[in-house]
PDB file of C-alpha atoms in Angstrom:
ATOM      1  CA  GLU A 421       0.000   0.000   0.000  1.00  0.00           C
ATOM      2  CA  ALA A 422       1.318   3.427  -0.980  1.00  0.00           C
ATOM      3  CA  GLN A 423       1.790   5.446   2.157  1.00  0.00           C
ATOM      4  CA  VAL A 424       3.768   7.869   4.256  1.00  0.00           C
ATOM      5  CA  THR A 425       4.708   6.421   7.639  1.00  0.00           C
ATOM      6  CA  GLN A 426       5.595   8.539  10.630  1.00  0.00           C
ATOM      7  CA  ASN A 427       6.973   7.364  13.944  1.00  0.00           C
ATOM      8  CA  PRO A 428       6.312   7.783  16.753  1.00  0.00           C
ATOM      9  CA  ARG A 429       2.638   8.685  16.545  1.00  0.00           C
ATOM     10  CA  TYR A 430       2.634   9.990  20.103  1.00  0.00           C
ATOM     11  CA  LEU A 431       5.534  11.190  22.199  1.00  0.00           C
ATOM     12  CA  ILE A 432       5.921  12.960  25.507  1.00  0.00           C
ATOM     13  CA  THR A 433       9.395  14.242  26.258  1.00  0.00           C
ATOM     14  CA  VAL A 434      11.157  16.804  28.386  1.00  0.00           C
ATOM     15  CA  THR A 435      12.837  20.063  27.499  1.00  0.00           C
ATOM     16  CA  GLY A 436      16.277  19.612  26.017  1.00  0.00           C
ATOM     17  CA  LYS A 437      16.113  15.891  25.281  1.00  0.00           C
ATOM     18  CA  LYS A 438      16.978  15.365  21.623  1.00  0.00           C
ATOM     19  CA  LEU A 439      14.422  13.496  19.592  1.00  0.00           C
ATOM     20  CA  THR A 440      13.856  12.385  16.035  1.00  0.00           C
ATOM     21  CA  VAL A 441      10.559  11.852  14.284  1.00  0.00           C
ATOM     22  CA  THR A 442      10.998   9.525  11.350  1.00  0.00           C
ATOM     23  CA  CYS A 443       9.174   9.762   8.053  1.00  0.00           C
ATOM     24  CA  SER A 444       9.315   7.188   5.303  1.00  0.00           C
ATOM     25  CA  GLN A 445       7.467   6.906   1.989  1.00  0.00           C
ATOM     26  CA  ASN A 446       7.265   3.937  -0.366  1.00  0.00           C
ATOM     27  CA  MET A 447       6.153   5.759  -3.504  1.00  0.00           C
ATOM     28  CA  ASN A 448       9.539   6.876  -4.856  1.00  0.00           C
ATOM     29  CA  HIS A 449       8.486  10.471  -4.359  1.00  0.00           C
ATOM     30  CA  GLU A 450      11.034  13.219  -4.864  1.00  0.00           C
ATOM     31  CA  TYR A 451       9.394  15.913  -2.745  1.00  0.00           C
ATOM     32  CA  MET A 452       9.010  15.534   1.003  1.00  0.00           C
ATOM     33  CA  SER A 453       8.088  18.069   3.649  1.00  0.00           C
ATOM     34  CA  TRP A 454       7.255  18.567   7.303  1.00  0.00           C
ATOM     35  CA  TYR A 455       4.440  20.638   8.787  1.00  0.00           C
ATOM     36  CA  ARG A 456       3.275  21.488  12.243  1.00  0.00           C
ATOM     37  CA  GLN A 457      -0.370  22.059  13.051  1.00  0.00           C
ATOM     38  CA  ASP A 458      -1.368  24.360  15.878  1.00  0.00           C
ATOM     39  CA  PRO A 459      -4.851  25.584  16.823  1.00  0.00           C
ATOM     40  CA  GLY A 460      -5.782  28.725  14.954  1.00  0.00           C
ATOM     41  CA  LEU A 461      -2.645  28.641  12.830  1.00  0.00           C
ATOM     42  CA  GLY A 462      -3.373  25.831  10.423  1.00  0.00           C
ATOM     43  CA  LEU A 463      -0.448  23.901   9.014  1.00  0.00           C
ATOM     44  CA  ARG A 464       2.875  25.631   8.742  1.00  0.00           C
ATOM     45  CA  GLN A 465       5.730  24.247   6.708  1.00  0.00           C
ATOM     46  CA  ILE A 466       8.913  23.557   8.652  1.00  0.00           C
ATOM     47  CA  TYR A 467      11.274  22.175   6.005  1.00  0.00           C
ATOM     48  CA  TYR A 468      10.973  20.639   2.609  1.00  0.00           C
ATOM     49  CA  SER A 469      13.179  18.615   0.318  1.00  0.00           C
ATOM     50  CA  MET A 470      13.054  18.594  -3.454  1.00  0.00           C
ATOM     51  CA  ASN A 471      15.246  15.497  -3.701  1.00  0.00           C
ATOM     52  CA  VAL A 472      18.097  13.623  -2.036  1.00  0.00           C
ATOM     53  CA  GLU A 473      20.565  15.981  -0.359  1.00  0.00           C
ATOM     54  CA  VAL A 474      18.395  18.996  -1.264  1.00  0.00           C
ATOM     55  CA  THR A 475      16.580  20.615   1.652  1.00  0.00           C
ATOM     56  CA  ASP A 476      15.206  24.082   2.247  1.00  0.00           C
ATOM     57  CA  LYS A 477      13.532  26.046   4.981  1.00  0.00           C
ATOM     58  CA  GLY A 478       9.813  26.531   5.154  1.00  0.00           C
ATOM     59  CA  ASP A 479       8.034  29.172   7.181  1.00  0.00           C
ATOM     60  CA  VAL A 480       8.974  27.974  10.694  1.00  0.00           C
ATOM     61  CA  PRO A 481      12.352  26.179  10.608  1.00  0.00           C
ATOM     62  CA  GLU A 482      13.761  27.479  13.910  1.00  0.00           C
ATOM     63  CA  GLY A 483      14.557  24.713  16.357  1.00  0.00           C
ATOM     64  CA  TYR A 484      14.379  21.939  13.767  1.00  0.00           C
ATOM     65  CA  LYS A 485      16.788  20.083  11.529  1.00  0.00           C
ATOM     66  CA  VAL A 486      16.202  17.666   8.692  1.00  0.00           C
ATOM     67  CA  SER A 487      18.244  15.458   6.448  1.00  0.00           C
ATOM     68  CA  ARG A 488      17.568  13.677   3.171  1.00  0.00           C
ATOM     69  CA  LYS A 489      20.231  11.056   2.673  1.00  0.00           C
ATOM     70  CA  GLU A 490      17.905   8.603   0.979  1.00  0.00           C
ATOM     71  CA  LYS A 491      14.942   9.254  -1.219  1.00  0.00           C
ATOM     72  CA  ARG A 492      12.458   7.425   0.989  1.00  0.00           C
ATOM     73  CA  ASN A 493      13.375   8.953   4.369  1.00  0.00           C
ATOM     74  CA  PHE A 494      13.077  12.482   5.702  1.00  0.00           C
ATOM     75  CA  PRO A 495      13.569  12.575   9.483  1.00  0.00           C
ATOM     76  CA  LEU A 496      12.728  15.635  11.568  1.00  0.00           C
ATOM     77  CA  ILE A 497      15.223  16.304  14.354  1.00  0.00           C
ATOM     78  CA  LEU A 498      14.626  18.410  17.418  1.00  0.00           C
ATOM     79  CA  GLU A 499      18.072  18.901  18.921  1.00  0.00           C
ATOM     80  CA  SER A 500      16.856  20.607  22.095  1.00  0.00           C
ATOM     81  CA  PRO A 501      13.072  20.538  22.245  1.00  0.00           C
ATOM     82  CA  SER A 502      11.211  23.286  24.046  1.00  0.00           C
ATOM     83  CA  PRO A 503       7.570  23.497  25.185  1.00  0.00           C
ATOM     84  CA  ASN A 504       6.684  25.765  22.252  1.00  0.00           C
ATOM     85  CA  GLN A 505       7.401  22.816  19.965  1.00  0.00           C
ATOM     86  CA  THR A 506       4.487  20.935  21.436  1.00  0.00           C
ATOM     87  CA  SER A 507       2.375  20.355  18.370  1.00  0.00           C
ATOM     88  CA  LEU A 508       0.922  17.917  15.874  1.00  0.00           C
ATOM     89  CA  TYR A 509       3.442  17.159  13.139  1.00  0.00           C
ATOM     90  CA  PHE A 510       2.723  15.908   9.648  1.00  0.00           C
ATOM     91  CA  CYS A 511       5.103  14.571   7.063  1.00  0.00           C
ATOM     92  CA  ALA A 512       4.035  14.593   3.420  1.00  0.00           C
ATOM     93  CA  SER A 513       5.417  13.622   0.047  1.00  0.00           C
ATOM     94  CA  SER A 514       4.615  14.083  -3.613  1.00  0.00           C
ATOM     95  CA  LEU A 515       6.020  12.777  -6.858  1.00  0.00           C
ATOM     96  CA  GLN A 516       7.739  16.052  -7.646  1.00  0.00           C
ATOM     97  CA  GLY A 517       7.806  19.452  -6.048  1.00  0.00           C
ATOM     98  CA  ALA A 518       6.690  21.333  -9.104  1.00  0.00           C
ATOM     99  CA  GLY A 519       3.332  21.981  -7.553  1.00  0.00           C
ATOM    100  CA  ALA A 520       1.333  19.899  -9.943  1.00  0.00           C
ATOM    101  CA  ASN A 521       1.453  16.878  -7.702  1.00  0.00           C
ATOM    102  CA  VAL A 522      -0.822  16.208  -4.784  1.00  0.00           C
ATOM    103  CA  LEU A 523       0.674  15.640  -1.362  1.00  0.00           C
ATOM    104  CA  THR A 524       0.226  12.366   0.460  1.00  0.00           C
ATOM    105  CA  PHE A 525       0.267  12.955   4.201  1.00  0.00           C
ATOM    106  CA  GLY A 526       1.326  10.728   7.034  1.00  0.00           C
ATOM    107  CA  ALA A 527      -1.055  10.092   9.926  1.00  0.00           C
ATOM    108  CA  GLY A 528       0.588  12.689  12.143  1.00  0.00           C
ATOM    109  CA  SER A 529       2.798  12.648  15.230  1.00  0.00           C
ATOM    110  CA  ARG A 530       1.585  14.334  18.376  1.00  0.00           C
ATOM    111  CA  LEU A 531       4.508  15.668  20.360  1.00  0.00           C
ATOM    112  CA  THR A 532       4.354  17.067  23.880  1.00  0.00           C
ATOM    113  CA  VAL A 533       7.399  18.758  25.373  1.00  0.00           C
ATOM    114  CA  LEU A 534       7.237  19.255  29.137  1.00  0.00           C
TER     115      LEU A 534
ATOM    116  CA  ALA B1326       5.900  36.223   0.667  1.00  0.00           C
ATOM    117  CA  GLN B1327       2.751  34.308  -0.012  1.00  0.00           C
ATOM    118  CA  LYS B1328      -0.244  34.145   2.263  1.00  0.00           C
ATOM    119  CA  VAL B1329      -3.540  32.283   2.474  1.00  0.00           C
ATOM    120  CA  THR B1330      -6.416  33.646   4.518  1.00  0.00           C
ATOM    121  CA  GLN B1331      -9.428  31.685   5.646  1.00  0.00           C
ATOM    122  CA  ALA B1332     -11.353  34.287   7.569  1.00  0.00           C
ATOM    123  CA  GLN B1333     -14.089  31.918   8.709  1.00  0.00           C
ATOM    124  CA  THR B1334     -12.728  30.137  11.750  1.00  0.00           C
ATOM    125  CA  GLU B1335     -15.879  28.135  12.451  1.00  0.00           C
ATOM    126  CA  ILE B1336     -19.098  27.595  10.546  1.00  0.00           C
ATOM    127  CA  SER B1337     -22.122  25.690  11.764  1.00  0.00           C
ATOM    128  CA  VAL B1338     -24.980  24.681   9.479  1.00  0.00           C
ATOM    129  CA  VAL B1339     -27.923  22.340   9.617  1.00  0.00           C
ATOM    130  CA  GLU B1340     -27.900  19.297   7.397  1.00  0.00           C
ATOM    131  CA  LYS B1341     -29.020  19.924   3.806  1.00  0.00           C
ATOM    132  CA  GLU B1342     -28.034  23.570   3.905  1.00  0.00           C
ATOM    133  CA  ASP B1343     -25.518  24.867   1.378  1.00  0.00           C
ATOM    134  CA  VAL B1344     -22.309  26.315   2.776  1.00  0.00           C
ATOM    135  CA  THR B1345     -19.419  28.245   1.235  1.00  0.00           C
ATOM    136  CA  LEU B1346     -15.924  28.276   2.672  1.00  0.00           C
ATOM    137  CA  ASP B1347     -13.868  31.294   1.699  1.00  0.00           C
ATOM    138  CA  CYS B1348     -10.207  31.328   0.724  1.00  0.00           C
ATOM    139  CA  VAL B1349      -8.271  34.448  -0.225  1.00  0.00           C
ATOM    140  CA  TYR B1350      -4.627  34.273  -1.199  1.00  0.00           C
ATOM    141  CA  GLU B1351      -1.726  36.610  -1.795  1.00  0.00           C
ATOM    142  CA  THR B1352       1.219  35.926  -4.036  1.00  0.00           C
ATOM    143  CA  ARG B1353       3.483  37.890  -6.338  1.00  0.00           C
ATOM    144  CA  ASP B1354       3.949  34.915  -8.596  1.00  0.00           C
ATOM    145  CA  THR B1355       1.981  34.413 -11.761  1.00  0.00           C
ATOM    146  CA  THR B1356       2.271  30.646 -11.724  1.00  0.00           C
ATOM    147  CA  TYR B1357       1.001  28.743  -8.754  1.00  0.00           C
ATOM    148  CA  TYR B1358      -1.327  25.986  -7.619  1.00  0.00           C
ATOM    149  CA  LEU B1359      -4.170  26.138  -5.156  1.00  0.00           C
ATOM    150  CA  PHE B1360      -5.472  23.217  -3.146  1.00  0.00           C
ATOM    151  CA  TRP B1361      -8.219  22.293  -0.746  1.00  0.00           C
ATOM    152  CA  TYR B1362      -7.696  19.596   1.882  1.00  0.00           C
ATOM    153  CA  LYS B1363     -10.136  18.118   4.354  1.00  0.00           C
ATOM    154  CA  GLN B1364      -9.245  17.015   7.874  1.00  0.00           C
ATOM    155  CA  PRO B1365     -12.052  14.940   9.420  1.00  0.00           C
ATOM    156  CA  PRO B1366     -12.197  14.316  13.183  1.00  0.00           C
ATOM    157  CA  SER B1367      -9.985  11.269  12.722  1.00  0.00           C
ATOM    158  CA  GLY B1368      -7.133  13.653  11.899  1.00  0.00           C
ATOM    159  CA  GLU B1369      -5.856  12.580   8.513  1.00  0.00           C
ATOM    160  CA  LEU B1370      -5.526  15.070   5.674  1.00  0.00           C
ATOM    161  CA  VAL B1371      -7.491  14.287   2.559  1.00  0.00           C
ATOM    162  CA  PHE B1372      -6.935  15.951  -0.792  1.00  0.00           C
ATOM    163  CA  LEU B1373     -10.025  17.479  -2.394  1.00  0.00           C
ATOM    164  CA  ILE B1374      -8.951  19.571  -5.375  1.00  0.00           C
ATOM    165  CA  ARG B1375      -6.027  21.179  -7.158  1.00  0.00           C
ATOM    166  CA  ARG B1376      -6.228  24.171  -9.482  1.00  0.00           C
ATOM    167  CA  ASN B1377      -3.428  25.909 -11.386  1.00  0.00           C
ATOM    168  CA  SER B1378      -3.289  29.645 -11.814  1.00  0.00           C
ATOM    169  CA  PHE B1379      -4.016  29.495 -15.527  1.00  0.00           C
ATOM    170  CA  ASP B1380      -7.228  27.571 -15.158  1.00  0.00           C
ATOM    171  CA  GLU B1381     -10.083  29.692 -13.869  1.00  0.00           C
ATOM    172  CA  GLN B1382     -12.799  27.277 -14.791  1.00  0.00           C
ATOM    173  CA  ASN B1383     -15.076  26.418 -11.937  1.00  0.00           C
ATOM    174  CA  GLU B1384     -15.257  22.771 -11.001  1.00  0.00           C
ATOM    175  CA  ILE B1385     -18.015  20.605  -9.668  1.00  0.00           C
ATOM    176  CA  SER B1386     -17.608  17.194  -8.126  1.00  0.00           C
ATOM    177  CA  GLY B1387     -20.826  15.790  -6.785  1.00  0.00           C
ATOM    178  CA  ARG B1388     -21.979  18.058  -3.965  1.00  0.00           C
ATOM    179  CA  TYR B1389     -18.690  19.972  -4.001  1.00  0.00           C
ATOM    180  CA  SER B1390     -17.898  22.941  -6.200  1.00  0.00           C
ATOM    181  CA  TRP B1391     -15.067  25.408  -6.394  1.00  0.00           C
ATOM    182  CA  ASN B1392     -15.030  28.993  -7.640  1.00  0.00           C
ATOM    183  CA  PHE B1393     -11.594  30.321  -8.621  1.00  0.00           C
ATOM    184  CA  GLN B1394     -11.391  34.046  -9.372  1.00  0.00           C
ATOM    185  CA  LYS B1395      -7.965  35.521 -10.022  1.00  0.00           C
ATOM    186  CA  SER B1396      -9.395  39.037 -10.116  1.00  0.00           C
ATOM    187  CA  THR B1397     -10.226  38.784  -6.426  1.00  0.00           C
ATOM    188  CA  SER B1398      -7.506  36.230  -5.520  1.00  0.00           C
ATOM    189  CA  SER B1399     -10.121  33.875  -4.177  1.00  0.00           C
ATOM    190  CA  PHE B1400     -10.681  30.148  -4.367  1.00  0.00           C
ATOM    191  CA  ASN B1401     -13.946  29.451  -2.581  1.00  0.00           C
ATOM    192  CA  PHE B1402     -15.408  26.044  -1.827  1.00  0.00           C
ATOM    193  CA  THR B1403     -19.129  25.314  -1.719  1.00  0.00           C
ATOM    194  CA  ILE B1404     -20.797  22.224  -0.327  1.00  0.00           C
ATOM    195  CA  THR B1405     -24.354  21.768  -1.554  1.00  0.00           C
ATOM    196  CA  ALA B1406     -26.888  19.937   0.590  1.00  0.00           C
ATOM    197  CA  SER B1407     -24.395  19.451   3.406  1.00  0.00           C
ATOM    198  CA  GLN B1408     -24.285  16.202   5.360  1.00  0.00           C
ATOM    199  CA  VAL B1409     -23.079  15.355   8.846  1.00  0.00           C
ATOM    200  CA  VAL B1410     -20.108  13.525   7.306  1.00  0.00           C
ATOM    201  CA  ASP B1411     -18.927  16.832   5.872  1.00  0.00           C
ATOM    202  CA  SER B1412     -18.050  17.981   9.398  1.00  0.00           C
ATOM    203  CA  ALA B1413     -14.320  18.583   9.332  1.00  0.00           C
ATOM    204  CA  VAL B1414     -11.633  21.212   9.197  1.00  0.00           C
ATOM    205  CA  TYR B1415     -11.017  22.420   5.663  1.00  0.00           C
ATOM    206  CA  PHE B1416      -7.723  23.921   4.588  1.00  0.00           C
ATOM    207  CA  CYS B1417      -6.907  25.983   1.544  1.00  0.00           C
ATOM    208  CA  ALA B1418      -3.264  25.990   0.391  1.00  0.00           C
ATOM    209  CA  LEU B1419      -0.997  27.667  -2.164  1.00  0.00           C
ATOM    210  CA  ILE B1420       2.301  26.655  -3.764  1.00  0.00           C
ATOM    211  CA  LYS B1421       4.147  28.729  -6.299  1.00  0.00           C
ATOM    212  CA  THR B1422       5.691  26.992  -9.274  1.00  0.00           C
ATOM    213  CA  SER B1423       8.161  29.572 -10.544  1.00  0.00           C
ATOM    214  CA  GLY B1424      11.755  29.757  -9.403  1.00  0.00           C
ATOM    215  CA  SER B1425      13.369  27.112  -7.249  1.00  0.00           C
ATOM    216  CA  ALA B1426      11.526  27.523  -3.966  1.00  0.00           C
ATOM    217  CA  ARG B1427       8.560  25.268  -3.321  1.00  0.00           C
ATOM    218  CA  GLN B1428       7.046  26.507  -0.115  1.00  0.00           C
ATOM    219  CA  LEU B1429       3.528  25.323   0.457  1.00  0.00           C
ATOM    220  CA  THR B1430       1.435  27.743   2.498  1.00  0.00           C
ATOM    221  CA  PHE B1431      -1.791  26.707   4.200  1.00  0.00           C
ATOM    222  CA  GLY B1432      -4.568  28.849   5.536  1.00  0.00           C
ATOM    223  CA  SER B1433      -5.538  28.547   9.181  1.00  0.00           C
ATOM    224  CA  GLY B1434      -8.483  26.332   8.337  1.00  0.00           C
ATOM    225  CA  THR B1435     -12.260  26.500   8.711  1.00  0.00           C
ATOM    226  CA  GLN B1436     -13.987  24.182  11.159  1.00  0.00           C
ATOM    227  CA  LEU B1437     -17.283  23.132   9.573  1.00  0.00           C
ATOM    228  CA  THR B1438     -19.897  21.530  11.775  1.00  0.00           C
ATOM    229  CA  VAL B1439     -22.983  20.078  10.123  1.00  0.00           C
ATOM    230  CA  LEU B1440     -25.778  19.454  12.579  1.00  0.00           C
ATOM    231  CA  PRO B1441     -28.375  16.748  12.000  1.00  0.00           C
TER     232      PRO B1441
END
């Protein structure tokens, strides 16, 4: 089944403890991206990647890192999480980043930073 | 910078009523795509429609229709004869397709509640 898989789905952590949210897609998509969803703010793009080894900042990249060493994986790294990073995170991918292609979203990862 | 505004935070209608969700966007680019996504209570994001900036034809899909007007930078979504299953958060989004950047900008969403 074609899908975007995120892990973990739920995570509670403490301030400053590094964590990684993994994202993997099995559709050979070139474009991958991360979003955070907060009440009243909709989804905001954190980082995106047009292809392997090509990443770029979205609207809210502060406090996050990403890497794209393989086409299928696009992990989101929080080096030193803070409470303001408590949010619902979505990973998404599409065939290409040209805009013509529809995003396939993962199921979401709910992160709480205490 | 590009921006998408969904001024209606919450809308409540009674089943079988028609409802229109507004989306207004800002961009300096002449080539871009607009999208609508649905997020039901279960939380997943479901694609509804895509429209490119050169195609201003309105589209109808069953009870759903979309009105794209470049003159007013709007891409409104109408549900005809709403049903309880239409209750969800609806997001409008914009991605430009010129240059190298591919930032996708979402609106803040409209929570639609359809009452039986």
